[in-house]
PDB file of C-alpha atoms in Angstrom:
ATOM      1  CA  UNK N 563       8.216  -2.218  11.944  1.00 62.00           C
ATOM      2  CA  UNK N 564      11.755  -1.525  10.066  1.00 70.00           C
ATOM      3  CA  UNK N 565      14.423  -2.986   9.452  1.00 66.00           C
ATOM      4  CA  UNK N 566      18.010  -2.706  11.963  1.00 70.00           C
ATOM      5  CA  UNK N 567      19.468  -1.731   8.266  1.00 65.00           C
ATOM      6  CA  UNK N 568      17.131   1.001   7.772  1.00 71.00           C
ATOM      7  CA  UNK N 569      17.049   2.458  10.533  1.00 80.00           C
ATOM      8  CA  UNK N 570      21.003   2.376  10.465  1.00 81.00           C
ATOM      9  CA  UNK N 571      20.402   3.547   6.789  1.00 75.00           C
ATOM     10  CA  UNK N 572      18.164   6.360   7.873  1.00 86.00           C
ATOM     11  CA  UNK N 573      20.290   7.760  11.012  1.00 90.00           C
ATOM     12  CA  UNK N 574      23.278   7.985   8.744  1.00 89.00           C
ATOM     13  CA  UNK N 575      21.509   9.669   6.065  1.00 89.00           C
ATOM     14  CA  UNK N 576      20.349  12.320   8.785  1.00 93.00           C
ATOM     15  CA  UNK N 577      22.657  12.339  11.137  1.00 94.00           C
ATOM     16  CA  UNK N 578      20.060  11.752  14.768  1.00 95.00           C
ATOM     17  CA  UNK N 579      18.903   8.526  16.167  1.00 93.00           C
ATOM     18  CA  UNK N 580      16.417   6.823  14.304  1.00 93.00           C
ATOM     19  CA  UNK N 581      14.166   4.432  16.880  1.00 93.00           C
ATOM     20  CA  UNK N 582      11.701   2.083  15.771  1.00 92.00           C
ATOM     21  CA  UNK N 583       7.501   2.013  16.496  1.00 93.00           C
ATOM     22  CA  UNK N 584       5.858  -1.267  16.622  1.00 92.00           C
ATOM     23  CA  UNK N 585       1.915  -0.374  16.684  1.00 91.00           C
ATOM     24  CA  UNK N 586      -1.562  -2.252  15.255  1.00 89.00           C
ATOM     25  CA  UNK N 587      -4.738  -0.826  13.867  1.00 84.00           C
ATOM     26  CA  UNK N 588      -6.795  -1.443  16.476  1.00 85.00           C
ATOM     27  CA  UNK N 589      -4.747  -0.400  19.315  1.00 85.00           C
ATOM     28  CA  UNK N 590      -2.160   1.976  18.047  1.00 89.00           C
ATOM     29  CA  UNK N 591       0.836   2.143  19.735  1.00 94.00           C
ATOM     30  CA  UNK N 592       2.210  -1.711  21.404  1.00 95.00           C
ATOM     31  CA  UNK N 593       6.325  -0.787  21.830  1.00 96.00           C
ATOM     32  CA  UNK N 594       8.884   2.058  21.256  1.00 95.00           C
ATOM     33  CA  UNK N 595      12.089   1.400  20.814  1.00 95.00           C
ATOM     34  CA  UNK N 596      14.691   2.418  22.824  1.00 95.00           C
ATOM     35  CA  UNK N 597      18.658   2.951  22.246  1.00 93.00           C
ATOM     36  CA  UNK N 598      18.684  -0.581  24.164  1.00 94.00           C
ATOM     37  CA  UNK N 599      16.543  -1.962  21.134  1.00 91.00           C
ATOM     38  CA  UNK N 600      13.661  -2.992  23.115  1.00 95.00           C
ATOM     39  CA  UNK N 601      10.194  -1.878  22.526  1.00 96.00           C
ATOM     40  CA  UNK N 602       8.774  -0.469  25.725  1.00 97.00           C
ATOM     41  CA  UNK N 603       4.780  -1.131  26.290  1.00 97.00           C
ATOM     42  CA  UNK N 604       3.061   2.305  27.102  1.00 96.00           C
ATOM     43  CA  UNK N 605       1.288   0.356  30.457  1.00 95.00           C
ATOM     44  CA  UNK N 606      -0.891   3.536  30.811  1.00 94.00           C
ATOM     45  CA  UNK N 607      -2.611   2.440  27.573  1.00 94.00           C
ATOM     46  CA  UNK N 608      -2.736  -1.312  26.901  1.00 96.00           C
ATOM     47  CA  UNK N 609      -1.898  -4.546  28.689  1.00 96.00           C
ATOM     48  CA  UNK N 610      -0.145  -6.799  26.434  1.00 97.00           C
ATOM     49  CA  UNK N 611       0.023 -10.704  27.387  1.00 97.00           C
ATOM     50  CA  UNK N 612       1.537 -13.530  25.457  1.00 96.00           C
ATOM     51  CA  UNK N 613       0.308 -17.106  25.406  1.00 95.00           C
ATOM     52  CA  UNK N 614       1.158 -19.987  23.879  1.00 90.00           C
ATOM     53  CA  UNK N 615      -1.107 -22.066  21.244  1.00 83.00           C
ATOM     54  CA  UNK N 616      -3.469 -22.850  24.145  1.00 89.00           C
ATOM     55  CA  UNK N 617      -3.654 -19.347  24.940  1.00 91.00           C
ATOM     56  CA  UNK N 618      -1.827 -19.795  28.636  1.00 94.00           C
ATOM     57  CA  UNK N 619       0.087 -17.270  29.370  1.00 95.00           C
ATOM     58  CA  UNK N 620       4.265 -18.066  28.852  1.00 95.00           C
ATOM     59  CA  UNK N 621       7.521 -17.416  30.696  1.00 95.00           C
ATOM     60  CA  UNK N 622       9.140 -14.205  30.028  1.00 94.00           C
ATOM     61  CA  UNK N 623      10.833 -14.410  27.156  1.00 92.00           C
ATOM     62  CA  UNK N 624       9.402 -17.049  25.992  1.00 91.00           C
ATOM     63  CA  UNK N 625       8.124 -16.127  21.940  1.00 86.00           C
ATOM     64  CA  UNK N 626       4.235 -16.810  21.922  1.00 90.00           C
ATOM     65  CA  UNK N 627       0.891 -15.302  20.235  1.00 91.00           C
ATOM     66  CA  UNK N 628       0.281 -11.627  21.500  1.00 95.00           C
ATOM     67  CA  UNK N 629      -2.940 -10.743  23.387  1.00 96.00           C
ATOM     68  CA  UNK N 630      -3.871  -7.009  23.494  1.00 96.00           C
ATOM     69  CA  UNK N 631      -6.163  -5.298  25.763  1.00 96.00           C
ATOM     70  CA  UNK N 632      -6.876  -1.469  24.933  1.00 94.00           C
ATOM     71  CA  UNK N 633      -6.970   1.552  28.460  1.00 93.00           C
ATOM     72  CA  UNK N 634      -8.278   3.777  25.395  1.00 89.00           C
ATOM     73  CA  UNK N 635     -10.987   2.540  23.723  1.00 86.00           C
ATOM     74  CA  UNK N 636     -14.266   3.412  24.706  1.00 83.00           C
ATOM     75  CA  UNK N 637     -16.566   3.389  21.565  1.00 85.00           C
ATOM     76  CA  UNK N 638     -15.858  -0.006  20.970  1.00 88.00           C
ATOM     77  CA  UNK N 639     -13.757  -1.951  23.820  1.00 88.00           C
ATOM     78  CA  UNK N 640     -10.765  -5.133  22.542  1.00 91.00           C
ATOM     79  CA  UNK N 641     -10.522  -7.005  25.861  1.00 94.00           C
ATOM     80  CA  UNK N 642      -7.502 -10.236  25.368  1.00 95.00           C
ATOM     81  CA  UNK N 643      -7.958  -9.370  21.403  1.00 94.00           C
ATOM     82  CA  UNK N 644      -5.347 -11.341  19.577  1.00 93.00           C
ATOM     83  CA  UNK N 645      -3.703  -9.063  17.084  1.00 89.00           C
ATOM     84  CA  UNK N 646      -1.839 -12.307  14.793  1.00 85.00           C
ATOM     85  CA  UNK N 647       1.570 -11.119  16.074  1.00 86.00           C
ATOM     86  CA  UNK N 648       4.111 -13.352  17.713  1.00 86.00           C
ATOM     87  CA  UNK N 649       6.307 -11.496  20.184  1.00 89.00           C
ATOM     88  CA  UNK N 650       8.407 -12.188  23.343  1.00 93.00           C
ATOM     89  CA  UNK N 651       8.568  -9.955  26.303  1.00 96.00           C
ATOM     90  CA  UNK N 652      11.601  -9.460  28.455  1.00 95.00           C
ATOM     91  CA  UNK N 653      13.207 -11.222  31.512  1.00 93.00           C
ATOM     92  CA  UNK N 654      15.082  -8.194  32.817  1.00 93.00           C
ATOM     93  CA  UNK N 655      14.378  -4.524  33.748  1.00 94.00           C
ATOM     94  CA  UNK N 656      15.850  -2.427  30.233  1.00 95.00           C
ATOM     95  CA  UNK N 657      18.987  -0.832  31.484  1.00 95.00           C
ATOM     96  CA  UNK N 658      17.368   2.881  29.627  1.00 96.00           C
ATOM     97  CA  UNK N 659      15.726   3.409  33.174  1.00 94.00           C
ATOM     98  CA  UNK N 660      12.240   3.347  31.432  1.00 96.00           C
ATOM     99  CA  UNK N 661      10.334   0.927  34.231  1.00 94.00           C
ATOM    100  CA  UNK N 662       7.310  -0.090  31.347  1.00 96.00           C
ATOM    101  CA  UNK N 663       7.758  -3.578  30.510  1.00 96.00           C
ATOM    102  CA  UNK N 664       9.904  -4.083  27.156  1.00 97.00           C
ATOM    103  CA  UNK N 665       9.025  -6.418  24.300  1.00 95.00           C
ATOM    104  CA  UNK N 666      12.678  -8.143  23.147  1.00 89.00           C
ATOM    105  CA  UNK N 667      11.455  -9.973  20.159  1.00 80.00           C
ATOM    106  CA  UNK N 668       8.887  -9.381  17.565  1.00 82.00           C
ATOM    107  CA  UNK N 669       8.693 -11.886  15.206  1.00 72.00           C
ATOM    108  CA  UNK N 670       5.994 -10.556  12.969  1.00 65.00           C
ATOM    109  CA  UNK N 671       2.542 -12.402  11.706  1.00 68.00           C
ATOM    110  CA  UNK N 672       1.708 -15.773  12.620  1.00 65.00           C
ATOM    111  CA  UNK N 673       0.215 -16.125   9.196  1.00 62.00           C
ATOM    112  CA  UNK N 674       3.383 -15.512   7.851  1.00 65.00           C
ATOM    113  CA  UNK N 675       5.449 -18.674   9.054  1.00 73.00           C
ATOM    114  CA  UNK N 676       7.742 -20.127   6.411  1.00 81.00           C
ATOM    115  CA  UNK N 677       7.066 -24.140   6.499  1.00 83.00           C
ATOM    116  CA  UNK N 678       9.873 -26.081   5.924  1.00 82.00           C
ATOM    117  CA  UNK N 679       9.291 -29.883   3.978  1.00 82.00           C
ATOM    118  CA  UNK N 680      10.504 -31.145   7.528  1.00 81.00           C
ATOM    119  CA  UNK N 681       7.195 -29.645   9.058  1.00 81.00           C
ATOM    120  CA  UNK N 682       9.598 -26.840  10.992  1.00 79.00           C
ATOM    121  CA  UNK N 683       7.993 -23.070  11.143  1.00 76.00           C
ATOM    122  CA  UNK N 684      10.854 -20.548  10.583  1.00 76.00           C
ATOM    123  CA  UNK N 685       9.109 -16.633  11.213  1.00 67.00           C
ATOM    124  CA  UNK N 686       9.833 -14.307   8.802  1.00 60.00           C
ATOM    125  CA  UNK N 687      11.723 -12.162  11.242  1.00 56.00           C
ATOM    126  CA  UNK N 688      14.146 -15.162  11.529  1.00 57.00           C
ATOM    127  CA  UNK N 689      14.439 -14.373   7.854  1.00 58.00           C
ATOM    128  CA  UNK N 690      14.805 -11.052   8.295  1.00 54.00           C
ATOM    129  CA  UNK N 691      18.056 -11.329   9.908  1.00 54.00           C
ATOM    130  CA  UNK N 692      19.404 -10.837   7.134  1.00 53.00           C
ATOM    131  CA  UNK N 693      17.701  -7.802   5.457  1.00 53.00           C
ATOM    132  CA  UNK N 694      21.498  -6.033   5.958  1.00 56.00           C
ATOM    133  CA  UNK N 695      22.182  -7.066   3.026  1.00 61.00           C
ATOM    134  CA  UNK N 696      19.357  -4.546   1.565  1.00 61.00           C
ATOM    135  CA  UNK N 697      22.103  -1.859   2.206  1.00 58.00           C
ATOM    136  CA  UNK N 698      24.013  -3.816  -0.657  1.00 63.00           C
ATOM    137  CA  UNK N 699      21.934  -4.236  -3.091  1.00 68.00           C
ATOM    138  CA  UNK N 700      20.205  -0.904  -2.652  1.00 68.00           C
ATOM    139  CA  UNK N 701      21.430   0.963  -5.753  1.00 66.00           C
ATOM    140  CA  UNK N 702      20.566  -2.027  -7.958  1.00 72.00           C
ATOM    141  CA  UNK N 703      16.436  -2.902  -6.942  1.00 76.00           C
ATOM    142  CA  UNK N 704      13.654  -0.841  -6.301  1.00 76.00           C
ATOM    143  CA  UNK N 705      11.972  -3.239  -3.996  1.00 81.00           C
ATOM    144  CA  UNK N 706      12.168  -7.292  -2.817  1.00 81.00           C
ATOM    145  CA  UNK N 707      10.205  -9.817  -2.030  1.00 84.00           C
ATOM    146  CA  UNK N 708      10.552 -13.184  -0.535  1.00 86.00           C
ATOM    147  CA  UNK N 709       7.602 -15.373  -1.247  1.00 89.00           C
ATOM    148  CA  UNK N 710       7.088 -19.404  -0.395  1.00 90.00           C
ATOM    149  CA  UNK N 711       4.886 -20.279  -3.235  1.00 92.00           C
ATOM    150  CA  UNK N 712       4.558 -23.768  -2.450  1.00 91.00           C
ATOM    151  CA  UNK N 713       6.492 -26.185   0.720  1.00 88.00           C
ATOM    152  CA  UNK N 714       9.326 -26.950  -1.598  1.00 89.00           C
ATOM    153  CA  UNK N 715       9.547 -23.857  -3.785  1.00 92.00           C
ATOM    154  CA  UNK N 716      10.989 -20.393  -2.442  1.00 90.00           C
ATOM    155  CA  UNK N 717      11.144 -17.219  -4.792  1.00 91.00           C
ATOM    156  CA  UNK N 718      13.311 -14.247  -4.553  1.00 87.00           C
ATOM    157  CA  UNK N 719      11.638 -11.144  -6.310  1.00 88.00           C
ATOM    158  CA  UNK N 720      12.811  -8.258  -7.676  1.00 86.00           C
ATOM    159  CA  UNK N 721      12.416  -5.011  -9.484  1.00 85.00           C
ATOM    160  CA  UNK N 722      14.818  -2.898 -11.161  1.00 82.00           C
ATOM    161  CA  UNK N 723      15.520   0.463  -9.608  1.00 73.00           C
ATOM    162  CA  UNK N 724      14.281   3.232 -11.574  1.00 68.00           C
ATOM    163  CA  UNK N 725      16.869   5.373 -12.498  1.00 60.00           C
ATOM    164  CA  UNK N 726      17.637   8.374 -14.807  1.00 47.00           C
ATOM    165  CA  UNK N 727      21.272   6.705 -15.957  1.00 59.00           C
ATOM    166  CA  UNK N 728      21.660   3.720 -17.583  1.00 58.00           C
ATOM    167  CA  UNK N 729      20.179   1.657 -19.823  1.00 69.00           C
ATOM    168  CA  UNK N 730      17.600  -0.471 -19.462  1.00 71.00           C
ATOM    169  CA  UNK N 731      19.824  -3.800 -19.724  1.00 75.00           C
ATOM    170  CA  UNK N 732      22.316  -2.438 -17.073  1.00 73.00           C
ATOM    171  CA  UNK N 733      19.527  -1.909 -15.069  1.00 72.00           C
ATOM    172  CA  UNK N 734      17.856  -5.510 -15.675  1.00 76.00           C
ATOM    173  CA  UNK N 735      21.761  -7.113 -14.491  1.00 79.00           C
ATOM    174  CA  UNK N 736      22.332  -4.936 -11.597  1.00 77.00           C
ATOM    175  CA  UNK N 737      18.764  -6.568 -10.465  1.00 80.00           C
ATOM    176  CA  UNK N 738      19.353  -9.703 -10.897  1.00 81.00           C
ATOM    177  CA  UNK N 739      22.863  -9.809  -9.402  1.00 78.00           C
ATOM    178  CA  UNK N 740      21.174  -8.266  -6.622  1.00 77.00           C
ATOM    179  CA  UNK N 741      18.412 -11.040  -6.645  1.00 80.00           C
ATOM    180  CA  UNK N 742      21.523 -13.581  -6.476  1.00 81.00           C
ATOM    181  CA  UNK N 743      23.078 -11.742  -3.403  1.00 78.00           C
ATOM    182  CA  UNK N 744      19.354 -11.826  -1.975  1.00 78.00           C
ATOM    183  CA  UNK N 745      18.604 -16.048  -2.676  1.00 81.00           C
ATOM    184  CA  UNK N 746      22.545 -16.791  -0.898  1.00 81.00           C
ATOM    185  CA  UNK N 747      20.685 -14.675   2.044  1.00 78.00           C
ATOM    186  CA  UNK N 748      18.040 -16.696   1.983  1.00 80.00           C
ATOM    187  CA  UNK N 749      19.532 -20.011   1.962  1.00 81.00           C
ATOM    188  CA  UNK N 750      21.517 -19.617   4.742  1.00 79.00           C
ATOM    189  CA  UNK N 751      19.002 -17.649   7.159  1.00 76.00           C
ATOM    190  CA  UNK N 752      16.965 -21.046   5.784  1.00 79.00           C
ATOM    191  CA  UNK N 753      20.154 -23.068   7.022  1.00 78.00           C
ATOM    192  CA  UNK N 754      20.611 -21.488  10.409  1.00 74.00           C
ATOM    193  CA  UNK N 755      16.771 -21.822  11.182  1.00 71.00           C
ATOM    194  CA  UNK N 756      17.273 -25.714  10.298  1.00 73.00           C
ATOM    195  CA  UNK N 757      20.396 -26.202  12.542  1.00 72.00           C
ATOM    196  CA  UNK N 758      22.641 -26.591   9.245  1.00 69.00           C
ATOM    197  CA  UNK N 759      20.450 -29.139   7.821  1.00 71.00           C
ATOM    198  CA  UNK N 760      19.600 -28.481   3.846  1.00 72.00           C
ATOM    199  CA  UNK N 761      15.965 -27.588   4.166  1.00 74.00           C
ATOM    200  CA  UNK N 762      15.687 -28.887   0.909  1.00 81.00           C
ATOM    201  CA  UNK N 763      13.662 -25.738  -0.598  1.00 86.00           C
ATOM    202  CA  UNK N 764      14.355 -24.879  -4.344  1.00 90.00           C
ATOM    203  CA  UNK N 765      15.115 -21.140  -4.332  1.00 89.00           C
ATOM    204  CA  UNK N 766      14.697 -18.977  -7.364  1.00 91.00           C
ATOM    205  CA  UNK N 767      15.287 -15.352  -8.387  1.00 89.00           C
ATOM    206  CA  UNK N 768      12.763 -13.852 -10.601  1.00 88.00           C
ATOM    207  CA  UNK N 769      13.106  -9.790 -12.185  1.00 86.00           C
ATOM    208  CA  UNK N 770       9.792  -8.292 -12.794  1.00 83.00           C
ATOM    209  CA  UNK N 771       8.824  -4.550 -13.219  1.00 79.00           C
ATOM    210  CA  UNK N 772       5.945  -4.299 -10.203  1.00 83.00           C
ATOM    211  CA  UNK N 773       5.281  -6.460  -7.691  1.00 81.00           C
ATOM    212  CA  UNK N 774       1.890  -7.261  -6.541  1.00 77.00           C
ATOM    213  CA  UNK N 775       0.337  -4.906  -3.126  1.00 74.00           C
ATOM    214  CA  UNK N 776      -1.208  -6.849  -0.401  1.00 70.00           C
ATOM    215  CA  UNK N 777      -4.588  -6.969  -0.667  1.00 69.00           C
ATOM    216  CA  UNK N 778      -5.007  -4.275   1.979  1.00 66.00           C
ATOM    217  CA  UNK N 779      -2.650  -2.353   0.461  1.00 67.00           C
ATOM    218  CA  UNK N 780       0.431  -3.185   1.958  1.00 70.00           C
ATOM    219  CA  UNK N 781       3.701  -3.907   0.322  1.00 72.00           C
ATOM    220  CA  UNK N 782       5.256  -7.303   2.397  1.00 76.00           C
ATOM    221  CA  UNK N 783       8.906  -7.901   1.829  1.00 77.00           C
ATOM    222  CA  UNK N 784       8.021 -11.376   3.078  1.00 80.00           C
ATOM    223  CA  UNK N 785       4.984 -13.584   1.856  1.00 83.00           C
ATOM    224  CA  UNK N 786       3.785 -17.332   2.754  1.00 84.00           C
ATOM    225  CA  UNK N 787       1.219 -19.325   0.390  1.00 85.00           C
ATOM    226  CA  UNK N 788       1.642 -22.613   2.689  1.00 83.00           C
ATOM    227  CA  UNK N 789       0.024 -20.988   5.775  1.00 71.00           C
TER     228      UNK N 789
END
């Protein structure tokens, strides 16, 4: 999945529609995105369900765990395989025409749930509300991370963008001006998810040539140690 600001990033840069894919490993293809911004389910290839933490199945659109079964696989058959994804489908028929069910929210890995010290779960994708702001500080960071190190401790991280021009101190500024524009992102996405109550999370920007890959070799814009 991307970002609304990439994708807005992207069609600008080319000039044509840019529409988002929202796929798995196991069962390729889940949603694409139409101009409506909901993620159609190819029918014809999987059944996807959603259930709540009991694993009955919710109310249209209604956010719960996402159940998969593959039309496609033969080698190997997923029958009700949970993929780790939290995702809502929608109430309404999409207004595109397409008559597939439609996915309106996709809120990303269960694992990665931000706990606040209240207890409260805030999904990264609540956070990611406010990745706009990447346009902003595009010029001046390479990449970003968000990363809950412990229940009361939030850091921002950053890397410098690598750049021909200017110096190496410019460089180390622009990134950490950036990282400030990033944590007063955070705090309020971290605001709005607790009904403007102070979550009471120390958040901290930190400038560091490379960050660390996933262990599968991913690069996560948003990581949780709690979970």
């Amino acid at each position: 999945l991307s970002s609304k600001a990439q994708r807005k990033w992207i069609s600008e840069s080319i000039k044509a529609p840019v529409y988002d894919i929202y796929a798995s490993e196991e069962c390729f293809v889940l949603g694409a995105e139409c101009k409506h911004e909901n993620y159609h389910i190819p029918s014809d290839e999987v059944i996807i369900e959603i259930v709540d933490e009991n694993g009955k199945i919710v109310a249209p659109g209604t956010v719960g765990r996402v159940i998969v079964t593959s039309l496609m696989r033969k080698s190997m058959p997923l029958i009700r395989y949970e993929i780790g994804d939290m995702a809502a489908l929608g109430i309404e028929a999409c207004p595109c025409g397409n008559p597939f069910p439609h996915l309106t929210e996709i809120h990303g890995r269960m694992n990665d749930l931000f706990v606040l010290p209240s207890g409260k779960e805030v999904s990264v994708y609540q956070l990611c509300a406010f990745t706009k702001v990447s346009l902003e500080i595009e010029k001046h960071v390479g990449r970003w991370q968000v990363v809950q190190v412990d229940m009361n401790n939030v850091e921002v991280r950053v890397t410098p963008r690598k750049c021909i021009e200017g110096s190496e101190e410019g460089l180390q500024k622009g990134a950490e001006l950036a990282g400030g524009v990033l944590l007063k992102a955070v705090n309020k996405a971290l605001l709005d998810a607790n009904r403007n109550e102070p979550s009471n999370i120390n958040i901290s920007v930190i400038v560091s040539a490379e960050l660390p890959l996933h262990p599968r070799g991913k690069r996560r814009n948003f990581v949780s140690n709690v979970r």
